[in-house]
Amino acid sequence: MRCWWGRDKKRESIMSNISYSHQHIDQADIAAVTRALRSDWLTQGPMVKEFEEALCRYTSARYAVAVSSGTAALHIACLAAGFEKGQEVVVPANTFAASANAVVYAGAKPVFTDIDQSTGNMDLKVIGKSFGPKTRGIIAVDFAGIPCDWQQLSSMASKRKLVVIDDASHALGASYKAEGHWHKVGCSQHTDMTTLSFHPLKSITTGEGGAVLTNRQDLYEKLLLLRNHGIDKDSKGLVKLMVSLGFNYRIADIQCALGCNQIKKLDRLIKERLEINNFYRKSFAGNRYFDMLSWDKTVNSSHHLFPILLKNAVHRDSLIEQLRARGLGVQVHYMPVYWHPFYRQRGYKRCYAPVSEEFFRREISIPIYAGLSKKDQRFVVKVIMNACNSIIGKGVL
Ligand SMILES: *Cc1c(COP(=O)(O)O)cnc(C)c1O
């Protein structure tokens, strides 16, 4: 114990380590979890339902099924969608592996589609190339918190009768305009299902956790079964029957107590991220080293990530080393999923999605999260500009 603590303390004194993202936990969160711990239920008590209702209220979705992780949410969404062997599901190359893995869990084949480099989201101008006779669905990702063009995506999908899942792990709290109205990501008006993650680095956290949102009762009923071993009550409600093969993907009351408190401050957390975004954009405007993402006025991002895209990819790795050495815990989002050995071994080749590959070579995600102080924001800007000046260019901004 002492040894670990001592090491951490020492590291802190050497440099302030600012991660690219961090959870937001306050006294009210701690009190909420403590209350749950003192209650009669640690799991499957009233907080799960309460959290699901809060998610529905926030997003306007009709149904929510809270589960043990974002990956579990994707898994049961793919099973509820009916994806199976012999079918293909279109997934963006620029995402976390779990978006594609869920398709593999269901026995179907992910087909990776390319992105638009200004947002990092699926490029709907080229997505047609990924459709074939076996295509059954689309899993789209609201990269960095920027909503996809859901109006266009849903109309493309309905023409082909495809099941649409939004992996909104980055985007709880984001919104988009469609048919002249603003919609919260997760409202499920343009998707069959939306999945969320409550990992500590996402918009809100339950430690580990996730949820599937939907407006379709048939899917809702399937999702409930899949979460809990496929077990249902018989018609009299006396005996439990296992009617299909499900899992234990339940989330605990303790976790949902945290979730209920977190969702209360969601808008405030997003607003803090927005202010950091605005500060970075002003500070970095017109710089010669990198570009930033851009999107139009029909979406509000949740600002999950703040990616910078180097004009010249050659410098990325040395820049990352330099930034980390100076205390910025920067990350890269994402290596194209099919570059992972698991997918390469299954026949996926490089040059599949050239824009995603180039995006990955140029990308660095810099710190953005609620609670990042103004002083730290200024430090981030200074360290990045100094590192760019010394590694890439002479002269100043
Ligand atoms: C975080 C994340 C997931 C997985 O969520 P977990 O809760 O960690 O299982 C899936 N997809 C994307 C895009 C994510 O960012």
Tab-separated table of C-alpha atoms and ligand atoms in Angstrom:
chain	number	residue	atom	x	y	z
A	1	MET	CA	0.000	0.000	0.000
A	2	ARG	CA	2.558	2.451	1.236
A	3	CYS	CA	4.826	1.647	-1.639
A	4	TRP	CA	2.186	2.403	-4.299
A	5	TRP	CA	1.091	5.563	-2.613
A	6	GLY	CA	4.679	6.734	-2.268
A	7	ARG	CA	5.349	6.126	-5.953
A	8	ASP	CA	2.266	8.037	-7.073
A	9	LYS	CA	3.069	10.987	-4.850
A	10	LYS	CA	6.538	11.143	-6.268
A	11	ARG	CA	5.308	11.086	-9.843
A	12	GLU	CA	2.883	13.881	-9.110
A	13	SER	CA	5.645	16.076	-7.768
A	14	ILE	CA	7.782	15.532	-10.856
A	15	MET	CA	5.120	16.679	-13.278
A	16	SER	CA	1.476	17.511	-13.358
A	17	ASN	CA	-0.052	14.732	-15.415
A	18	ILE	CA	-3.067	15.934	-17.354
A	19	SER	CA	-4.920	13.051	-18.978
A	20	TYR	CA	-6.830	13.470	-22.263
A	21	SER	CA	-10.008	12.806	-20.279
A	22	HIS	CA	-11.088	12.315	-16.676
A	23	GLN	CA	-14.231	11.423	-14.742
A	24	HIS	CA	-16.120	14.044	-12.728
A	25	ILE	CA	-16.939	12.838	-9.196
A	26	ASP	CA	-18.265	15.187	-6.511
A	27	GLN	CA	-19.676	14.916	-2.979
A	28	ALA	CA	-23.217	14.372	-4.266
A	29	ASP	CA	-22.018	11.363	-6.306
A	30	ILE	CA	-20.340	9.922	-3.230
A	31	ALA	CA	-23.471	10.514	-1.112
A	32	ALA	CA	-25.673	8.832	-3.742
A	33	VAL	CA	-23.498	5.701	-3.842
A	34	THR	CA	-23.305	5.619	-0.041
A	35	ARG	CA	-27.106	5.727	0.164
A	36	ALA	CA	-27.332	2.788	-2.232
A	37	LEU	CA	-24.788	0.843	-0.181
A	38	ARG	CA	-26.889	1.346	2.940
A	39	SER	CA	-30.120	0.345	1.202
A	40	ASP	CA	-31.581	-3.152	0.949
A	41	TRP	CA	-30.394	-3.632	-2.613
A	42	LEU	CA	-26.923	-3.707	-4.028
A	43	THR	CA	-28.179	-4.852	-7.402
A	44	GLN	CA	-31.532	-5.027	-9.208
A	45	GLY	CA	-33.244	-2.653	-6.812
A	46	PRO	CA	-35.060	0.606	-7.542
A	47	MET	CA	-32.051	2.544	-8.834
A	48	VAL	CA	-31.739	0.591	-12.081
A	49	LYS	CA	-35.269	1.543	-13.088
A	50	GLU	CA	-34.745	5.099	-11.914
A	51	PHE	CA	-31.598	5.454	-13.990
A	52	GLU	CA	-33.347	4.006	-17.044
A	53	GLU	CA	-36.194	6.482	-16.593
A	54	ALA	CA	-33.728	9.350	-16.269
A	55	LEU	CA	-32.059	8.270	-19.524
A	56	CYS	CA	-35.450	8.190	-21.257
A	57	ARG	CA	-36.383	11.617	-19.910
A	58	TYR	CA	-33.075	13.109	-20.999
A	59	THR	CA	-33.019	11.652	-24.514
A	60	SER	CA	-36.789	11.310	-25.144
A	61	ALA	CA	-36.283	7.637	-26.008
A	62	ARG	CA	-39.247	5.441	-25.120
A	63	TYR	CA	-37.265	2.531	-23.606
A	64	ALA	CA	-33.872	2.149	-21.935
A	65	VAL	CA	-32.121	-1.052	-20.851
A	66	ALA	CA	-29.140	-0.379	-18.588
A	67	VAL	CA	-26.394	-3.008	-18.738
A	68	SER	CA	-22.918	-3.731	-17.414
A	69	SER	CA	-20.890	-1.994	-20.149
A	70	GLY	CA	-21.078	-0.212	-23.477
A	71	THR	CA	-19.726	-3.361	-25.079
A	72	ALA	CA	-22.513	-5.466	-23.524
A	73	ALA	CA	-24.983	-2.883	-24.871
A	74	LEU	CA	-23.555	-3.292	-28.386
A	75	HIS	CA	-23.594	-7.082	-28.072
A	76	ILE	CA	-27.254	-7.373	-27.102
A	77	ALA	CA	-28.214	-4.678	-29.628
A	78	CYS	CA	-26.638	-6.777	-32.404
A	79	LEU	CA	-28.445	-9.903	-31.170
A	80	ALA	CA	-31.782	-8.076	-30.833
A	81	ALA	CA	-31.250	-6.754	-34.367
A	82	GLY	CA	-30.989	-10.372	-35.506
A	83	PHE	CA	-27.506	-10.069	-37.031
A	84	GLU	CA	-26.152	-13.551	-37.717
A	85	LYS	CA	-23.785	-15.672	-39.729
A	86	GLY	CA	-23.775	-14.925	-43.435
A	87	GLN	CA	-24.790	-11.287	-42.927
A	88	GLU	CA	-22.762	-8.086	-43.138
A	89	VAL	CA	-22.959	-4.985	-40.981
A	90	VAL	CA	-21.368	-1.691	-42.024
A	91	VAL	CA	-19.146	-0.102	-39.342
A	92	PRO	CA	-16.836	2.931	-39.577
A	93	ALA	CA	-13.103	2.145	-39.689
A	94	ASN	CA	-12.453	5.009	-37.258
A	95	THR	CA	-13.851	3.616	-34.017
A	96	PHE	CA	-13.043	1.628	-30.905
A	97	ALA	CA	-12.717	-2.096	-31.618
A	98	ALA	CA	-15.873	-2.903	-29.601
A	99	SER	CA	-18.177	-1.359	-32.265
A	100	ALA	CA	-17.013	-4.013	-34.737
A	101	ASN	CA	-16.421	-6.823	-32.230
A	102	ALA	CA	-20.118	-6.830	-31.348
A	103	VAL	CA	-20.914	-7.749	-34.958
A	104	VAL	CA	-18.424	-10.624	-34.722
A	105	TYR	CA	-19.975	-11.801	-31.404
A	106	ALA	CA	-23.269	-12.155	-33.262
A	107	GLY	CA	-21.567	-14.222	-35.977
A	108	ALA	CA	-21.919	-11.594	-38.708
A	109	LYS	CA	-19.163	-9.817	-40.616
A	110	PRO	CA	-18.209	-6.169	-40.106
A	111	VAL	CA	-17.598	-4.238	-43.331
A	112	PHE	CA	-15.535	-1.145	-42.648
A	113	THR	CA	-16.539	2.085	-44.304
A	114	ASP	CA	-14.524	5.278	-44.640
A	115	ILE	CA	-14.945	8.603	-42.888
A	116	ASP	CA	-15.222	12.278	-43.647
A	117	GLN	CA	-12.017	13.862	-42.390
A	118	SER	CA	-13.680	17.061	-41.184
A	119	THR	CA	-15.755	15.225	-38.536
A	120	GLY	CA	-14.264	11.732	-38.307
A	121	ASN	CA	-17.770	10.323	-38.920
A	122	MET	CA	-18.889	7.863	-41.607
A	123	ASP	CA	-18.791	9.486	-45.042
A	124	LEU	CA	-22.281	9.057	-46.465
A	125	LYS	CA	-20.973	9.905	-49.949
A	126	VAL	CA	-18.939	6.675	-50.054
A	127	ILE	CA	-20.943	4.391	-47.767
A	128	GLY	CA	-22.778	2.949	-50.793
A	129	LYS	CA	-19.609	1.053	-51.726
A	130	SER	CA	-19.945	-0.958	-48.508
A	131	PHE	CA	-23.485	-2.148	-49.234
A	132	GLY	CA	-24.058	-5.521	-50.847
A	133	PRO	CA	-26.664	-8.267	-50.980
A	134	LYS	CA	-25.672	-9.530	-47.511
A	135	THR	CA	-25.836	-6.136	-45.770
A	136	ARG	CA	-28.285	-6.281	-42.894
A	137	GLY	CA	-27.401	-3.246	-40.788
A	138	ILE	CA	-25.281	-0.219	-39.974
A	139	ILE	CA	-23.558	0.655	-36.706
A	140	ALA	CA	-22.625	4.343	-36.909
A	141	VAL	CA	-20.508	6.158	-34.319
A	142	ASP	CA	-20.890	9.814	-33.326
A	143	PHE	CA	-17.129	10.312	-33.292
A	144	ALA	CA	-15.731	12.649	-30.607
A	145	GLY	CA	-19.326	13.546	-29.731
A	146	ILE	CA	-20.287	14.971	-33.139
A	147	PRO	CA	-23.623	13.481	-34.228
A	148	CYS	CA	-23.753	11.777	-37.626
A	149	ASP	CA	-26.156	13.078	-40.264
A	150	TRP	CA	-28.971	10.978	-38.827
A	151	GLN	CA	-31.671	12.227	-41.144
A	152	GLN	CA	-29.769	11.146	-44.249
A	153	LEU	CA	-28.429	7.973	-42.686
A	154	SER	CA	-31.869	6.785	-41.616
A	155	SER	CA	-33.413	7.464	-44.998
A	156	MET	CA	-30.578	5.567	-46.754
A	157	ALA	CA	-31.066	2.672	-44.344
A	158	SER	CA	-34.832	2.504	-44.628
A	159	LYS	CA	-34.614	2.298	-48.432
A	160	ARG	CA	-32.535	-0.860	-47.969
A	161	LYS	CA	-34.426	-2.089	-44.903
A	162	LEU	CA	-31.283	-2.054	-42.787
A	163	VAL	CA	-31.249	-2.070	-38.995
A	164	VAL	CA	-29.537	1.080	-37.719
A	165	ILE	CA	-27.631	1.185	-34.440
A	166	ASP	CA	-26.011	4.350	-33.150
A	167	ASP	CA	-22.937	3.606	-31.052
A	168	ALA	CA	-23.283	6.866	-29.140
A	169	SER	CA	-20.606	6.003	-26.574
A	170	HIS	CA	-19.061	9.453	-27.200
A	171	ALA	CA	-22.217	11.426	-27.665
A	172	LEU	CA	-24.601	11.384	-24.707
A	173	GLY	CA	-25.575	15.034	-24.320
A	174	ALA	CA	-25.062	15.904	-28.003
A	175	SER	CA	-27.955	16.954	-30.237
A	176	TYR	CA	-28.784	17.343	-33.925
A	177	LYS	CA	-31.335	19.044	-36.102
A	178	ALA	CA	-33.516	16.893	-38.354
A	179	GLU	CA	-36.813	17.670	-40.075
A	180	GLY	CA	-36.532	21.164	-38.649
A	181	HIS	CA	-36.370	20.074	-34.980
A	182	TRP	CA	-33.596	19.549	-32.468
A	183	HIS	CA	-33.183	15.980	-31.208
A	184	LYS	CA	-30.999	14.615	-28.442
A	185	VAL	CA	-28.658	11.831	-29.485
A	186	GLY	CA	-30.376	8.697	-28.183
A	187	CYS	CA	-33.922	9.857	-28.979
A	188	SER	CA	-33.996	6.833	-31.311
A	189	GLN	CA	-36.188	8.550	-33.887
A	190	HIS	CA	-33.644	7.940	-36.637
A	191	THR	CA	-32.171	4.689	-35.340
A	192	ASP	CA	-33.541	1.337	-34.253
A	193	MET	CA	-31.300	1.351	-31.212
A	194	THR	CA	-28.733	3.626	-29.609
A	195	THR	CA	-25.991	2.298	-27.332
A	196	LEU	CA	-24.279	4.282	-24.591
A	197	SER	CA	-21.206	3.680	-22.442
A	198	PHE	CA	-20.723	4.928	-18.892
A	199	HIS	CA	-17.025	4.174	-18.688
A	200	PRO	CA	-15.289	6.839	-16.547
A	201	LEU	CA	-14.045	8.759	-19.583
A	202	LYS	CA	-17.463	9.119	-21.262
A	203	SER	CA	-20.014	11.954	-20.763
A	204	ILE	CA	-21.257	10.436	-17.485
A	205	THR	CA	-20.056	7.403	-15.578
A	206	THR	CA	-21.282	4.464	-13.507
A	207	GLY	CA	-17.749	3.050	-13.142
A	208	GLU	CA	-18.465	0.469	-15.805
A	209	GLY	CA	-21.832	0.487	-17.500
A	210	GLY	CA	-23.855	0.994	-20.630
A	211	ALA	CA	-27.385	1.152	-21.979
A	212	VAL	CA	-29.451	0.463	-25.069
A	213	LEU	CA	-32.153	2.978	-25.973
A	214	THR	CA	-34.968	2.217	-28.391
A	215	ASN	CA	-38.469	3.278	-29.330
A	216	ARG	CA	-39.462	-0.228	-30.475
A	217	GLN	CA	-41.263	-2.434	-27.979
A	218	ASP	CA	-40.287	-5.656	-29.774
A	219	LEU	CA	-36.594	-4.797	-29.431
A	220	TYR	CA	-37.065	-3.655	-25.840
A	221	GLU	CA	-38.513	-7.024	-24.851
A	222	LYS	CA	-35.662	-8.895	-26.560
A	223	LEU	CA	-33.080	-6.685	-24.869
A	224	LEU	CA	-34.566	-7.357	-21.410
A	225	LEU	CA	-34.295	-11.094	-21.975
A	226	LEU	CA	-30.760	-10.906	-23.344
A	227	ARG	CA	-29.627	-8.890	-20.305
A	228	ASN	CA	-30.856	-11.511	-17.840
A	229	HIS	CA	-29.977	-15.042	-19.059
A	230	GLY	CA	-32.989	-15.164	-21.417
A	231	ILE	CA	-35.154	-15.776	-18.363
A	232	ASP	CA	-38.785	-14.690	-18.346
A	233	LYS	CA	-41.633	-15.217	-15.907
A	234	ASP	CA	-44.359	-17.680	-16.889
A	235	SER	CA	-47.850	-16.360	-17.590
A	236	LYS	CA	-48.856	-16.567	-13.915
A	237	GLY	CA	-45.611	-14.912	-12.824
A	238	LEU	CA	-44.825	-17.786	-10.447
A	239	VAL	CA	-42.070	-19.724	-12.182
A	240	LYS	CA	-39.122	-18.391	-14.114
A	241	LEU	CA	-38.498	-19.860	-17.555
A	242	MET	CA	-35.404	-19.565	-19.667
A	243	VAL	CA	-36.825	-18.985	-23.116
A	244	SER	CA	-33.718	-17.941	-25.041
A	245	LEU	CA	-29.969	-17.860	-24.554
A	246	GLY	CA	-29.117	-14.668	-22.697
A	247	PHE	CA	-26.321	-13.349	-20.528
A	248	ASN	CA	-25.721	-11.771	-17.178
A	249	TYR	CA	-25.217	-8.217	-18.381
A	250	ARG	CA	-27.021	-6.658	-15.407
A	251	ILE	CA	-25.798	-3.424	-13.892
A	252	ALA	CA	-25.825	-2.955	-10.099
A	253	ASP	CA	-27.956	-0.556	-8.057
A	254	ILE	CA	-24.778	0.965	-6.621
A	255	GLN	CA	-23.694	1.883	-10.145
A	256	CYS	CA	-27.104	3.227	-11.140
A	257	ALA	CA	-27.205	5.389	-8.007
A	258	LEU	CA	-24.055	7.037	-9.333
A	259	GLY	CA	-25.586	7.262	-12.819
A	260	CYS	CA	-28.723	8.975	-11.484
A	261	ASN	CA	-26.656	11.675	-9.858
A	262	GLN	CA	-24.326	12.024	-12.841
A	263	ILE	CA	-27.137	12.550	-15.342
A	264	LYS	CA	-28.415	15.475	-13.267
A	265	LYS	CA	-25.230	17.374	-14.041
A	266	LEU	CA	-24.803	16.141	-17.624
A	267	ASP	CA	-25.694	19.474	-19.242
A	268	ARG	CA	-23.330	21.323	-16.935
A	269	LEU	CA	-20.495	18.893	-17.733
A	270	ILE	CA	-21.088	19.316	-21.480
A	271	LYS	CA	-21.123	23.093	-21.099
A	272	GLU	CA	-17.713	22.976	-19.392
A	273	ARG	CA	-16.371	20.870	-22.241
A	274	LEU	CA	-17.825	23.347	-24.741
A	275	GLU	CA	-16.005	26.226	-23.025
A	276	ILE	CA	-12.701	24.333	-23.189
A	277	ASN	CA	-13.392	23.616	-26.866
A	278	ASN	CA	-13.971	27.324	-27.485
A	279	PHE	CA	-10.809	28.305	-25.629
A	280	TYR	CA	-8.684	25.844	-27.636
A	281	ARG	CA	-10.202	26.975	-30.925
A	282	LYS	CA	-9.446	30.598	-30.159
A	283	SER	CA	-5.933	29.803	-28.963
A	284	PHE	CA	-5.042	27.564	-31.897
A	285	ALA	CA	-6.827	29.552	-34.631
A	286	GLY	CA	-4.667	30.083	-37.717
A	287	ASN	CA	-1.757	27.935	-36.485
A	288	ARG	CA	0.425	26.378	-39.195
A	289	TYR	CA	0.840	22.947	-37.650
A	290	PHE	CA	-2.530	21.283	-37.341
A	291	ASP	CA	-6.227	21.399	-38.209
A	292	MET	CA	-9.195	20.896	-35.900
A	293	LEU	CA	-12.493	19.098	-36.574
A	294	SER	CA	-15.339	21.180	-37.958
A	295	TRP	CA	-19.065	20.660	-38.222
A	296	ASP	CA	-22.066	22.677	-39.246
A	297	LYS	CA	-24.756	24.399	-37.240
A	298	THR	CA	-27.170	21.473	-37.439
A	299	VAL	CA	-25.333	19.636	-34.641
A	300	ASN	CA	-24.186	20.314	-31.083
A	301	SER	CA	-21.250	18.154	-30.063
A	302	SER	CA	-20.844	16.650	-26.597
A	303	HIS	CA	-17.089	17.398	-26.959
A	304	HIS	CA	-16.023	13.956	-25.837
A	305	LEU	CA	-12.625	14.381	-27.530
A	306	PHE	CA	-10.628	17.307	-28.833
A	307	PRO	CA	-8.647	15.884	-31.750
A	308	ILE	CA	-5.927	17.846	-33.505
A	309	LEU	CA	-4.916	16.689	-36.988
A	310	LEU	CA	-1.316	17.458	-37.906
A	311	LYS	CA	-0.848	18.902	-41.374
A	312	ASN	CA	2.179	16.631	-41.699
A	313	ALA	CA	1.749	13.167	-40.199
A	314	VAL	CA	5.531	12.631	-40.114
A	315	HIS	CA	5.788	14.499	-36.821
A	316	ARG	CA	3.016	12.772	-34.898
A	317	ASP	CA	4.960	10.198	-32.907
A	318	SER	CA	7.748	12.528	-31.822
A	319	LEU	CA	5.146	15.112	-30.868
A	320	ILE	CA	3.244	12.559	-28.757
A	321	GLU	CA	6.476	11.603	-26.977
A	322	GLN	CA	7.296	15.217	-26.295
A	323	LEU	CA	3.797	16.044	-25.015
A	324	ARG	CA	3.767	13.022	-22.718
A	325	ALA	CA	7.220	13.884	-21.409
A	326	ARG	CA	5.870	17.305	-20.506
A	327	GLY	CA	2.902	15.883	-18.626
A	328	LEU	CA	0.097	15.789	-21.218
A	329	GLY	CA	-1.492	12.349	-21.317
A	330	VAL	CA	-2.500	12.586	-24.978
A	331	GLN	CA	-4.029	9.654	-26.872
A	332	VAL	CA	-4.732	8.613	-30.446
A	333	HIS	CA	-8.301	7.927	-31.707
A	334	TYR	CA	-8.368	5.589	-33.547
A	335	MET	CA	-6.217	3.110	-35.349
A	336	PRO	CA	-8.491	1.789	-38.136
A	337	VAL	CA	-10.154	-1.246	-36.569
A	338	TYR	CA	-9.091	-3.586	-39.373
A	339	TRP	CA	-5.413	-2.825	-38.679
A	340	HIS	CA	-5.675	-4.738	-35.388
A	341	PRO	CA	-3.991	-8.151	-35.676
A	342	PHE	CA	-7.300	-9.941	-34.973
A	343	TYR	CA	-8.875	-8.422	-38.100
A	344	ARG	CA	-5.725	-8.609	-40.239
A	345	GLN	CA	-5.551	-12.328	-39.532
A	346	ARG	CA	-9.102	-12.569	-40.848
A	347	GLY	CA	-8.181	-11.186	-44.226
A	348	TYR	CA	-8.801	-7.442	-43.864
A	349	LYS	CA	-6.166	-5.589	-45.873
A	350	ARG	CA	-4.651	-2.149	-45.476
A	351	CYS	CA	-5.878	0.663	-47.762
A	352	TYR	CA	-9.460	-0.379	-47.126
A	353	ALA	CA	-10.493	3.069	-45.851
A	354	PRO	CA	-7.746	5.502	-46.926
A	355	VAL	CA	-9.211	8.599	-45.257
A	356	SER	CA	-9.445	6.792	-41.888
A	357	GLU	CA	-5.847	5.635	-42.263
A	358	GLU	CA	-4.634	9.163	-42.968
A	359	PHE	CA	-6.773	10.530	-40.122
A	360	PHE	CA	-5.149	8.058	-37.726
A	361	ARG	CA	-1.650	9.018	-38.889
A	362	ARG	CA	-2.340	12.693	-38.193
A	363	GLU	CA	-4.501	12.530	-35.053
A	364	ILE	CA	-3.732	13.412	-31.409
A	365	SER	CA	-6.496	13.814	-28.784
A	366	ILE	CA	-5.610	16.536	-26.295
A	367	PRO	CA	-7.071	16.981	-22.782
A	368	ILE	CA	-10.739	17.951	-22.536
A	369	TYR	CA	-13.004	17.203	-19.566
A	370	ALA	CA	-15.166	18.962	-17.017
A	371	GLY	CA	-12.929	20.053	-14.168
A	372	LEU	CA	-9.887	20.900	-16.335
A	373	SER	CA	-8.927	24.260	-14.813
A	374	LYS	CA	-8.293	27.406	-16.818
A	375	LYS	CA	-4.695	27.296	-15.646
A	376	ASP	CA	-4.332	23.748	-16.977
A	377	GLN	CA	-6.016	24.723	-20.263
A	378	ARG	CA	-3.449	27.486	-20.732
A	379	PHE	CA	-0.695	25.017	-19.841
A	380	VAL	CA	-1.996	22.567	-22.480
A	381	VAL	CA	-1.967	25.278	-25.156
A	382	LYS	CA	1.517	26.423	-24.206
A	383	VAL	CA	3.005	22.931	-24.128
A	384	ILE	CA	1.455	22.047	-27.498
A	385	MET	CA	2.575	25.244	-29.232
A	386	ASN	CA	6.084	24.971	-27.784
A	387	ALA	CA	6.363	21.332	-28.817
A	388	CYS	CA	5.116	22.133	-32.346
A	389	ASN	CA	7.541	25.033	-32.622
A	390	SER	CA	10.507	22.980	-31.503
A	391	ILE	CA	9.693	19.808	-33.434
A	392	ILE	CA	7.987	21.031	-36.590
A	393	GLY	CA	8.761	24.587	-37.236
A	394	LYS	CA	10.842	27.519	-36.449
A	395	GLY	CA	9.162	30.717	-35.404
A	396	VAL	CA	6.064	31.278	-33.369
A	397	LEU	CA	2.328	31.088	-33.868
B	1	LIG	C1	-16.155	3.338	-24.885
B	1	LIG	C2	-16.622	2.842	-26.180
B	1	LIG	C3	-17.242	1.582	-26.321
B	1	LIG	C4	-17.264	0.538	-25.242
B	1	LIG	O1	-17.766	0.930	-24.060
B	1	LIG	P1	-17.399	0.127	-22.708
B	1	LIG	O2	-18.381	0.703	-21.740
B	1	LIG	O3	-15.981	0.495	-22.373
B	1	LIG	O4	-17.580	-1.310	-22.938
B	1	LIG	C5	-17.756	1.235	-27.559
B	1	LIG	N1	-17.665	2.069	-28.606
B	1	LIG	C6	-17.044	3.267	-28.525
B	1	LIG	C7	-17.008	4.145	-29.723
B	1	LIG	C8	-16.490	3.683	-27.317
B	1	LIG	O5	-15.868	4.863	-27.254
